[in-house]
Amino acid sequence: MSEPIRVTVWNEFRHERTDQEVQAHYPDGIHVTVAGFLESLPGIETRTATLDEPEHGLTDDVLNATDVLVWWGHLAHAEVEEHIVDRLQNRVLDGMGLVCLHSAHFSKIFKRLMGTGCNLRWREADERERVWVMEPGHPIAEGLGEYFEVPESEMYGERFDIPSPDTLVFVSWYQGGEVFRSGCCYHRGKGKVFYFSPGHETYGIYHQREIQLVIGNAVRWAAPAGSAIPEFGNRKPLEELALG
Amino acid sequence: MSEPIRVTVWNEFRHERTDQEVQAHYPDGIHVTVAGFLESLPGIETRTATLDEPEHGLTDDVLNATDVLVWWGHLAHAEVEEHIVDRLQNRVLDGMGLVCLHSAHFSKIFKRLMGTGCNLRWREADERERVWVMEPGHPIAEGLGEYFEVPESEMYGERFDIPSPDTLVFVSWYQGGEVFRSGCCYHRGKGKVFYFSPGHETYGIYHQREIQLVIGNAVRWAAPAGSAIPEFGNRKPLEELALG
Amino acid sequence: MSEPIRVTVWNEFRHERTDQEVQAHYPDGIHVTVAGFLESLPGIETRTATLDEPEHGLTDDVLNATDVLVWWGHLAHAEVEEHIVDRLQNRVLDGMGLVCLHSAHFSKIFKRLMGTGCNLRWREADERERVWVMEPGHPIAEGLGEYFEVPESEMYGERFDIPSPDTLVFVSWYQGGEVFRSGCCYHRGKGKVFYFSPGHETYGIYHQREIQLVIGNAVRWAAPAGSAIPEFGNRKPLEELALG
Amino acid sequence: MSEPIRVTVWNEFRHERTDQEVQAHYPDGIHVTVAGFLESLPGIETRTATLDEPEHGLTDDVLNATDVLVWWGHLAHAEVEEHIVDRLQNRVLDGMGLVCLHSAHFSKIFKRLMGTGCNLRWREADERERVWVMEPGHPIAEGLGEYFEVPESEMYGERFDIPSPDTLVFVSWYQGGEVFRSGCCYHRGKGKVFYFSPGHETYGIYHQREIQLVIGNAVRWAAPAGSAIPEFGNRKPLEELALG
């Protein structure tokens, strides 16, 4: 893992410019809040990018300098251009980490990498969510207790239409009677993807200590690692092909 | 599982009309050979569909009468229309089984459901493949020994750019020095997907007993099963939301 | 899969002989209730065995005639003799199915096959459990809706100290604030193991339609299938070892 | 992850005292060779322990100062005392990492944690092994190419009677016609276990650069991490249990 880890925090940045309730929580945008607490961690460097920048702020130059991309989107998934999604998918397959937050379950890049509908049940009712650790030895759970609570949360409930995670790190309980696979790890190509569901624009969730801890851990886990990028295609045999 | 299982065997059906070597093995097309041995199994009914039929032979009427779709394609993946791929993806997510054979690793529908590049190493050198059973209790391995051999096979080798299978049923050995995850099970939505790599248009592989056994087993495994199709979206709480 | 599936339902059968509340629900023992509804299903034959029989009722003759063993124990796990546990483990590795119910999470045979402590949180408070389907295409979920409720249940909560299941079929929600991986599939050797948590001696849970449906489905899923029992040990090469 | 990672390299240390061929490769014992190259890595501290020391060198004091235990055994698995195996299992469940090398597939501690027979096919024929990376983004593959070769290896072949790994990092090809899941990751309790098959007492495999790289990576991966050690047992509800 190269140090520092270079993180680009992407946000569609629409709610924060139009909705006073959202502005109260995230006056400069969710991306600035997320980049802010990540920047405070040792060994992490951040930049931000938003939907309305040229190429959504995700030029080749930016991605060349990105080890892990953090994604937040909600209203405007459809406005993300297909060729940028192609570019992101290729980057992940070549090793870039991707951390998808909350309503990014419905982002084009997450759906593309999952291959499924990624739909779920949801409800906005200011209810309590309790996030339980399923895999206590996983580095994304580092520093947590057995569970933590989000005092007011949007409910995201099963059936969540995703492939079964390579590692299921968190499962959430909701007051209204649902459960949710709220922390899910995937390998896709040489890249690693983490989906983490808590976090909504009208709650101060990204200011919560445990949430920040998890996102920081996820960035470290998702940072590029491993062996050479595989080469594909027509190949000579590595062994002599004896007449057999 | 409803009986009989209604299988549609899809083939792009190009090689067999232009290449004498292929015709020698599959004079009526690979689809006819595959449908033929499936049809001979109890509890299975088959039909076929090919690329050059209207809607590639995959109309809503056909898919309404399809429990499991078997897919063979190679030259003409690009000619499969996107809206048909959308339709197939939705059918799988709603429970239709999908069995992808050999070069279907690069089909649009397989790549769509995997979310990765699905690329691999390959070589045509008439070499021996030995297919090892990794999960001897899996129903797709029913009736096999610990391994079986394909006397002349196209090499498909790792790195195979797929998500780690939910269940890895087979791993192949090749004379030329490679290995390959040759039998891979996935849940996608309510549907089940099986990828099985042996089989090439210039070899008589689909006439081999073990290959036919595996494809028959895979069709049974992939047949629709399980609980109700989930309903998604905004939902009322199932429990009273106490002030808390 | 051979038909009929021969099921042995094992019960420690202690509570039912000493506790009137338990007797009210299961006058002849939980094993008789479970065997009763399984016996009513097509293609399933049952017998029962209990702790206080010689060899706990699990002689070689009985096991030779057992395709799937269903296990219920609670008070007296420690009384199950080690050599019988060895025998059961070997049977599972050779292909016998095992369905462990409720407090069988702490049975010697389940712990042996898992390799972990299998501990959990628990509480008896007559609270509601809601069992959510995680994998709607899995045959163990056949016939269910998106979830079902157990009106009064013993709480079993995470962290549940098990290996991550090969397939996670159910996750439960509890009124008291916990979640639990309540339906877990494992391959162990050539055998298949399903753990299903709902069910307690002081509740009539095994009379509930959905519970019976799941246990019946689990028996079918766990029935022996697959390839030959592997042979291990020193082996001659399958290919000529060229000097090379 | 605490730094430095404190590694105890355990060896049964019998072959090296009786067999000249083994002595030629590992004059001070395999443990000294393995500890030697680990010690040279930044952030790793090592000690060694062997079978014939009191408590096999694995006292509570030693284990209190052990983050990751590396295990090599072959001839004398049966001599490892059960109460020490109990102790090791508990340590792993509480978070200690375990890296099992080669013939440690048959060690009591590995079999205990797997729950299966852990048997395999084997052959000593000085044949070539080619280790393929299955998961190129995994930290245990860090620094490798797409594959590496072990010029002379003992064949370990499938069927390998293990639970399906949480992550399958390597699959090996052998000249003699077999394949093997040669690099396998597991979570067990809060601990992480890695099995790595290359390495035999009569070959200089532990002097090979790639082998040392993998074992170093595995130690870092297996180092304790994650959330609090779970507390089990009878628990009060976290939510008010409404009459309902």
PDB file of N, CA and C in Angstrom, chain C residues 62-131:
ATOM      1  N   VAL C  62     -28.270 -47.492  12.195  1.00  0.00           N
ATOM      2  CA  VAL C  62     -29.173 -46.346  12.015  1.00  0.00           C
ATOM      3  C   VAL C  62     -28.568 -45.346  11.035  1.00  0.00           C
ATOM      4  N   LEU C  63     -27.304 -45.058  11.202  1.00  0.00           N
ATOM      5  CA  LEU C  63     -26.689 -44.039  10.336  1.00  0.00           C
ATOM      6  C   LEU C  63     -26.547 -44.543   8.899  1.00  0.00           C
ATOM      7  N   ASN C  64     -26.354 -45.851   8.744  1.00  0.00           N
ATOM      8  CA  ASN C  64     -26.342 -46.394   7.373  1.00  0.00           C
ATOM      9  C   ASN C  64     -27.675 -46.165   6.657  1.00  0.00           C
ATOM     10  N   ALA C  65     -28.710 -45.993   7.443  1.00  0.00           N
ATOM     11  CA  ALA C  65     -30.038 -45.776   6.869  1.00  0.00           C
ATOM     12  C   ALA C  65     -30.498 -44.326   7.039  1.00  0.00           C
ATOM     13  N   THR C  66     -29.538 -43.413   7.214  1.00  0.00           N
ATOM     14  CA  THR C  66     -29.861 -41.996   7.429  1.00  0.00           C
ATOM     15  C   THR C  66     -29.244 -41.145   6.328  1.00  0.00           C
ATOM     16  N   ASP C  67     -30.077 -40.432   5.604  1.00  0.00           N
ATOM     17  CA  ASP C  67     -29.572 -39.469   4.626  1.00  0.00           C
ATOM     18  C   ASP C  67     -29.356 -38.098   5.263  1.00  0.00           C
ATOM     19  N   VAL C  68     -30.274 -37.736   6.145  1.00  0.00           N
ATOM     20  CA  VAL C  68     -30.190 -36.433   6.810  1.00  0.00           C
ATOM     21  C   VAL C  68     -30.512 -36.626   8.287  1.00  0.00           C
ATOM     22  N   LEU C  69     -29.662 -36.046   9.133  1.00  0.00           N
ATOM     23  CA  LEU C  69     -29.864 -36.086  10.577  1.00  0.00           C
ATOM     24  C   LEU C  69     -30.315 -34.704  11.037  1.00  0.00           C
ATOM     25  N   VAL C  70     -31.446 -34.669  11.740  1.00  0.00           N
ATOM     26  CA  VAL C  70     -31.928 -33.410  12.319  1.00  0.00           C
ATOM     27  C   VAL C  70     -31.618 -33.470  13.816  1.00  0.00           C
ATOM     28  N   TRP C  71     -31.082 -32.389  14.372  1.00  0.00           N
ATOM     29  CA  TRP C  71     -30.556 -32.429  15.746  1.00  0.00           C
ATOM     30  C   TRP C  71     -31.194 -31.363  16.622  1.00  0.00           C
ATOM     31  N   TRP C  72     -31.718 -31.796  17.770  1.00  0.00           N
ATOM     32  CA  TRP C  72     -32.188 -30.851  18.770  1.00  0.00           C
ATOM     33  C   TRP C  72     -31.586 -31.242  20.127  1.00  0.00           C
ATOM     34  N   GLY C  73     -30.904 -30.343  20.765  1.00  0.00           N
ATOM     35  CA  GLY C  73     -30.346 -30.579  22.089  1.00  0.00           C
ATOM     36  C   GLY C  73     -30.243 -29.269  22.830  1.00  0.00           C
ATOM     37  N   HIS C  74     -30.155 -29.318  24.146  1.00  0.00           N
ATOM     38  CA  HIS C  74     -30.103 -28.078  24.901  1.00  0.00           C
ATOM     39  C   HIS C  74     -29.384 -28.233  26.246  1.00  0.00           C
ATOM     40  N   LEU C  75     -29.983 -29.059  27.114  1.00  0.00           N
ATOM     41  CA  LEU C  75     -29.474 -29.202  28.487  1.00  0.00           C
ATOM     42  C   LEU C  75     -28.249 -30.094  28.580  1.00  0.00           C
ATOM     43  N   ALA C  76     -28.194 -31.052  27.692  1.00  0.00           N
ATOM     44  CA  ALA C  76     -27.340 -32.215  27.913  1.00  0.00           C
ATOM     45  C   ALA C  76     -26.312 -32.424  26.822  1.00  0.00           C
ATOM     46  N   HIS C  77     -25.898 -31.323  26.186  1.00  0.00           N
ATOM     47  CA  HIS C  77     -24.874 -31.459  25.138  1.00  0.00           C
ATOM     48  C   HIS C  77     -23.671 -32.253  25.657  1.00  0.00           C
ATOM     49  N   ALA C  78     -23.316 -31.997  26.921  1.00  0.00           N
ATOM     50  CA  ALA C  78     -22.096 -32.612  27.456  1.00  0.00           C
ATOM     51  C   ALA C  78     -22.209 -34.122  27.591  1.00  0.00           C
ATOM     52  N   GLU C  79     -23.435 -34.618  27.602  1.00  0.00           N
ATOM     53  CA  GLU C  79     -23.605 -36.061  27.759  1.00  0.00           C
ATOM     54  C   GLU C  79     -23.448 -36.840  26.450  1.00  0.00           C
ATOM     55  N   VAL C  80     -23.384 -36.148  25.361  1.00  0.00           N
ATOM     56  CA  VAL C  80     -23.175 -36.844  24.077  1.00  0.00           C
ATOM     57  C   VAL C  80     -21.710 -37.292  24.026  1.00  0.00           C
ATOM     58  N   GLU C  81     -21.529 -38.584  23.828  1.00  0.00           N
ATOM     59  CA  GLU C  81     -20.176 -39.142  23.922  1.00  0.00           C
ATOM     60  C   GLU C  81     -19.315 -38.765  22.726  1.00  0.00           C
ATOM     61  N   GLU C  82     -18.050 -38.545  23.035  1.00  0.00           N
ATOM     62  CA  GLU C  82     -17.116 -38.083  22.003  1.00  0.00           C
ATOM     63  C   GLU C  82     -17.026 -39.052  20.825  1.00  0.00           C
ATOM     64  N   HIS C  83     -17.067 -40.349  21.106  1.00  0.00           N
ATOM     65  CA  HIS C  83     -16.877 -41.276  19.981  1.00  0.00           C
ATOM     66  C   HIS C  83     -18.111 -41.280  19.063  1.00  0.00           C
ATOM     67  N   ILE C  84     -19.244 -40.903  19.633  1.00  0.00           N
ATOM     68  CA  ILE C  84     -20.424 -40.756  18.766  1.00  0.00           C
ATOM     69  C   ILE C  84     -20.295 -39.477  17.934  1.00  0.00           C
ATOM     70  N   VAL C  85     -19.746 -38.449  18.541  1.00  0.00           N
ATOM     71  CA  VAL C  85     -19.506 -37.209  17.781  1.00  0.00           C
ATOM     72  C   VAL C  85     -18.513 -37.463  16.654  1.00  0.00           C
ATOM     73  N   ASP C  86     -17.468 -38.234  16.946  1.00  0.00           N
ATOM     74  CA  ASP C  86     -16.522 -38.609  15.878  1.00  0.00           C
ATOM     75  C   ASP C  86     -17.261 -39.304  14.728  1.00  0.00           C
ATOM     76  N   ARG C  87     -18.117 -40.221  15.114  1.00  0.00           N
ATOM     77  CA  ARG C  87     -18.850 -40.992  14.108  1.00  0.00           C
ATOM     78  C   ARG C  87     -19.732 -40.071  13.245  1.00  0.00           C
ATOM     79  N   LEU C  88     -20.412 -39.155  13.924  1.00  0.00           N
ATOM     80  CA  LEU C  88     -21.290 -38.236  13.191  1.00  0.00           C
ATOM     81  C   LEU C  88     -20.482 -37.335  12.260  1.00  0.00           C
ATOM     82  N   GLN C  89     -19.373 -36.834  12.778  1.00  0.00           N
ATOM     83  CA  GLN C  89     -18.536 -35.964  11.932  1.00  0.00           C
ATOM     84  C   GLN C  89     -18.098 -36.710  10.670  1.00  0.00           C
ATOM     85  N   ASN C  90     -17.659 -37.949  10.855  1.00  0.00           N
ATOM     86  CA  ASN C  90     -17.230 -38.730   9.687  1.00  0.00           C
ATOM     87  C   ASN C  90     -18.371 -38.950   8.705  1.00  0.00           C
ATOM     88  N   ARG C  91     -19.551 -39.181   9.246  1.00  0.00           N
ATOM     89  CA  ARG C  91     -20.718 -39.370   8.367  1.00  0.00           C
ATOM     90  C   ARG C  91     -21.008 -38.113   7.561  1.00  0.00           C
ATOM     91  N   VAL C  92     -20.961 -36.976   8.232  1.00  0.00           N
ATOM     92  CA  VAL C  92     -21.201 -35.725   7.499  1.00  0.00           C
ATOM     93  C   VAL C  92     -20.134 -35.542   6.423  1.00  0.00           C
ATOM     94  N   LEU C  93     -18.880 -35.754   6.781  1.00  0.00           N
ATOM     95  CA  LEU C  93     -17.816 -35.559   5.789  1.00  0.00           C
ATOM     96  C   LEU C  93     -17.999 -36.504   4.601  1.00  0.00           C
ATOM     97  N   ASP C  94     -18.620 -37.651   4.845  1.00  0.00           N
ATOM     98  CA  ASP C  94     -18.897 -38.597   3.740  1.00  0.00           C
ATOM     99  C   ASP C  94     -20.227 -38.327   3.041  1.00  0.00           C
ATOM    100  N   GLY C  95     -20.957 -37.314   3.467  1.00  0.00           N
ATOM    101  CA  GLY C  95     -22.114 -36.915   2.684  1.00  0.00           C
ATOM    102  C   GLY C  95     -23.453 -36.824   3.407  1.00  0.00           C
ATOM    103  N   MET C  96     -23.538 -37.297   4.635  1.00  0.00           N
ATOM    104  CA  MET C  96     -24.823 -37.203   5.347  1.00  0.00           C
ATOM    105  C   MET C  96     -25.161 -35.728   5.601  1.00  0.00           C
ATOM    106  N   GLY C  97     -26.406 -35.359   5.388  1.00  0.00           N
ATOM    107  CA  GLY C  97     -26.838 -34.011   5.709  1.00  0.00           C
ATOM    108  C   GLY C  97     -27.078 -33.848   7.203  1.00  0.00           C
ATOM    109  N   LEU C  98     -26.950 -32.623   7.696  1.00  0.00           N
ATOM    110  CA  LEU C  98     -27.177 -32.330   9.114  1.00  0.00           C
ATOM    111  C   LEU C  98     -27.943 -31.018   9.220  1.00  0.00           C
ATOM    112  N   VAL C  99     -29.069 -31.070   9.913  1.00  0.00           N
ATOM    113  CA  VAL C  99     -29.868 -29.864  10.150  1.00  0.00           C
ATOM    114  C   VAL C  99     -29.895 -29.631  11.660  1.00  0.00           C
ATOM    115  N   CYS C 100     -29.265 -28.562  12.100  1.00  0.00           N
ATOM    116  CA  CYS C 100     -29.152 -28.264  13.536  1.00  0.00           C
ATOM    117  C   CYS C 100     -30.166 -27.181  13.892  1.00  0.00           C
ATOM    118  N   LEU C 101     -30.989 -27.480  14.880  1.00  0.00           N
ATOM    119  CA  LEU C 101     -32.084 -26.591  15.243  1.00  0.00           C
ATOM    120  C   LEU C 101     -31.789 -25.874  16.560  1.00  0.00           C
ATOM    121  N   HIS C 102     -32.028 -24.576  16.573  1.00  0.00           N
ATOM    122  CA  HIS C 102     -32.053 -23.756  17.773  1.00  0.00           C
ATOM    123  C   HIS C 102     -30.828 -23.975  18.677  1.00  0.00           C
ATOM    124  N   SER C 103     -31.045 -24.511  19.867  1.00  0.00           N
ATOM    125  CA  SER C 103     -29.953 -24.614  20.841  1.00  0.00           C
ATOM    126  C   SER C 103     -28.915 -25.652  20.443  1.00  0.00           C
ATOM    127  N   ALA C 104     -29.111 -26.324  19.340  1.00  0.00           N
ATOM    128  CA  ALA C 104     -28.072 -27.194  18.771  1.00  0.00           C
ATOM    129  C   ALA C 104     -26.867 -26.385  18.291  1.00  0.00           C
ATOM    130  N   HIS C 105     -26.960 -25.068  18.337  1.00  0.00           N
ATOM    131  CA  HIS C 105     -25.762 -24.252  18.052  1.00  0.00           C
ATOM    132  C   HIS C 105     -24.642 -24.610  19.009  1.00  0.00           C
ATOM    133  N   PHE C 106     -25.009 -25.145  20.166  1.00  0.00           N
ATOM    134  CA  PHE C 106     -24.001 -25.475  21.181  1.00  0.00           C
ATOM    135  C   PHE C 106     -23.791 -26.998  21.290  1.00  0.00           C
ATOM    136  N   SER C 107     -24.340 -27.729  20.342  1.00  0.00           N
ATOM    137  CA  SER C 107     -24.113 -29.179  20.349  1.00  0.00           C
ATOM    138  C   SER C 107     -22.665 -29.479  19.983  1.00  0.00           C
ATOM    139  N   LYS C 108     -22.189 -30.603  20.461  1.00  0.00           N
ATOM    140  CA  LYS C 108     -20.812 -30.980  20.145  1.00  0.00           C
ATOM    141  C   LYS C 108     -20.608 -31.146  18.644  1.00  0.00           C
ATOM    142  N   ILE C 109     -21.592 -31.743  17.970  1.00  0.00           N
ATOM    143  CA  ILE C 109     -21.368 -32.006  16.540  1.00  0.00           C
ATOM    144  C   ILE C 109     -21.341 -30.697  15.751  1.00  0.00           C
ATOM    145  N   PHE C 110     -22.170 -29.729  16.102  1.00  0.00           N
ATOM    146  CA  PHE C 110     -22.136 -28.458  15.359  1.00  0.00           C
ATOM    147  C   PHE C 110     -20.820 -27.723  15.638  1.00  0.00           C
ATOM    148  N   LYS C 111     -20.439 -27.672  16.904  1.00  0.00           N
ATOM    149  CA  LYS C 111     -19.187 -26.992  17.244  1.00  0.00           C
ATOM    150  C   LYS C 111     -17.993 -27.678  16.576  1.00  0.00           C
ATOM    151  N   ARG C 112     -18.042 -28.993  16.550  1.00  0.00           N
ATOM    152  CA  ARG C 112     -16.961 -29.739  15.907  1.00  0.00           C
ATOM    153  C   ARG C 112     -16.835 -29.365  14.430  1.00  0.00           C
ATOM    154  N   LEU C 113     -17.963 -29.271  13.769  1.00  0.00           N
ATOM    155  CA  LEU C 113     -17.945 -29.011  12.323  1.00  0.00           C
ATOM    156  C   LEU C 113     -17.658 -27.547  11.997  1.00  0.00           C
ATOM    157  N   MET C 114     -17.926 -26.675  12.935  1.00  0.00           N
ATOM    158  CA  MET C 114     -17.680 -25.252  12.702  1.00  0.00           C
ATOM    159  C   MET C 114     -16.244 -24.866  13.062  1.00  0.00           C
ATOM    160  N   GLY C 115     -15.703 -25.455  14.120  1.00  0.00           N
ATOM    161  CA  GLY C 115     -14.353 -25.100  14.540  1.00  0.00           C
ATOM    162  C   GLY C 115     -14.274 -23.844  15.378  1.00  0.00           C
ATOM    163  N   THR C 116     -15.418 -23.281  15.706  1.00  0.00           N
ATOM    164  CA  THR C 116     -15.446 -22.048  16.502  1.00  0.00           C
ATOM    165  C   THR C 116     -16.258 -22.276  17.779  1.00  0.00           C
ATOM    166  N   GLY C 117     -16.399 -21.226  18.572  1.00  0.00           N
ATOM    167  CA  GLY C 117     -17.076 -21.375  19.856  1.00  0.00           C
ATOM    168  C   GLY C 117     -18.596 -21.487  19.747  1.00  0.00           C
ATOM    169  N   CYS C 118     -19.160 -20.936  18.694  1.00  0.00           N
ATOM    170  CA  CYS C 118     -20.603 -21.009  18.412  1.00  0.00           C
ATOM    171  C   CYS C 118     -21.449 -20.363  19.499  1.00  0.00           C
ATOM    172  N   ASN C 119     -20.836 -19.495  20.276  1.00  0.00           N
ATOM    173  CA  ASN C 119     -21.570 -18.782  21.312  1.00  0.00           C
ATOM    174  C   ASN C 119     -22.358 -17.622  20.703  1.00  0.00           C
ATOM    175  N   LEU C 120     -23.234 -17.032  21.529  1.00  0.00           N
ATOM    176  CA  LEU C 120     -24.146 -16.000  21.050  1.00  0.00           C
ATOM    177  C   LEU C 120     -24.732 -15.263  22.249  1.00  0.00           C
ATOM    178  N   ARG C 121     -25.524 -14.255  22.004  1.00  0.00           N
ATOM    179  CA  ARG C 121     -26.333 -13.590  23.034  1.00  0.00           C
ATOM    180  C   ARG C 121     -27.702 -14.253  23.059  1.00  0.00           C
ATOM    181  N   TRP C 122     -28.314 -14.315  24.228  1.00  0.00           N
ATOM    182  CA  TRP C 122     -29.662 -14.896  24.265  1.00  0.00           C
ATOM    183  C   TRP C 122     -30.487 -14.258  25.368  1.00  0.00           C
ATOM    184  N   ARG C 123     -31.792 -14.428  25.232  1.00  0.00           N
ATOM    185  CA  ARG C 123     -32.724 -13.853  26.220  1.00  0.00           C
ATOM    186  C   ARG C 123     -34.081 -14.532  26.034  1.00  0.00           C
ATOM    187  N   GLU C 124     -34.694 -14.895  27.122  1.00  0.00           N
ATOM    188  CA  GLU C 124     -36.055 -15.437  27.070  1.00  0.00           C
ATOM    189  C   GLU C 124     -37.000 -14.362  27.549  1.00  0.00           C
ATOM    190  N   ALA C 125     -37.675 -13.737  26.615  1.00  0.00           N
ATOM    191  CA  ALA C 125     -38.574 -12.648  26.992  1.00  0.00           C
ATOM    192  C   ALA C 125     -39.829 -12.624  26.127  1.00  0.00           C
ATOM    193  N   ASP C 126     -40.146 -13.762  25.527  1.00  0.00           N
ATOM    194  CA  ASP C 126     -41.400 -13.869  24.751  1.00  0.00           C
ATOM    195  C   ASP C 126     -41.532 -12.774  23.710  1.00  0.00           C
ATOM    196  N   GLU C 127     -40.413 -12.407  23.120  1.00  0.00           N
ATOM    197  CA  GLU C 127     -40.484 -11.278  22.181  1.00  0.00           C
ATOM    198  C   GLU C 127     -40.663 -11.764  20.751  1.00  0.00           C
ATOM    199  N   ARG C 128     -41.009 -10.825  19.889  1.00  0.00           N
ATOM    200  CA  ARG C 128     -41.257 -11.145  18.494  1.00  0.00           C
ATOM    201  C   ARG C 128     -39.943 -11.250  17.734  1.00  0.00           C
ATOM    202  N   GLU C 129     -39.864 -12.263  16.879  1.00  0.00           N
ATOM    203  CA  GLU C 129     -38.744 -12.418  15.942  1.00  0.00           C
ATOM    204  C   GLU C 129     -39.306 -12.318  14.533  1.00  0.00           C
ATOM    205  N   ARG C 130     -38.591 -11.587  13.681  1.00  0.00           N
ATOM    206  CA  ARG C 130     -39.008 -11.487  12.276  1.00  0.00           C
ATOM    207  C   ARG C 130     -37.852 -12.028  11.440  1.00  0.00           C
ATOM    208  N   VAL C 131     -38.134 -13.097  10.725  1.00  0.00           N
ATOM    209  CA  VAL C 131     -37.103 -13.800   9.960  1.00  0.00           C
ATOM    210  C   VAL C 131     -37.143 -13.292   8.515  1.00  0.00           C
TER     211      VAL C 131
END
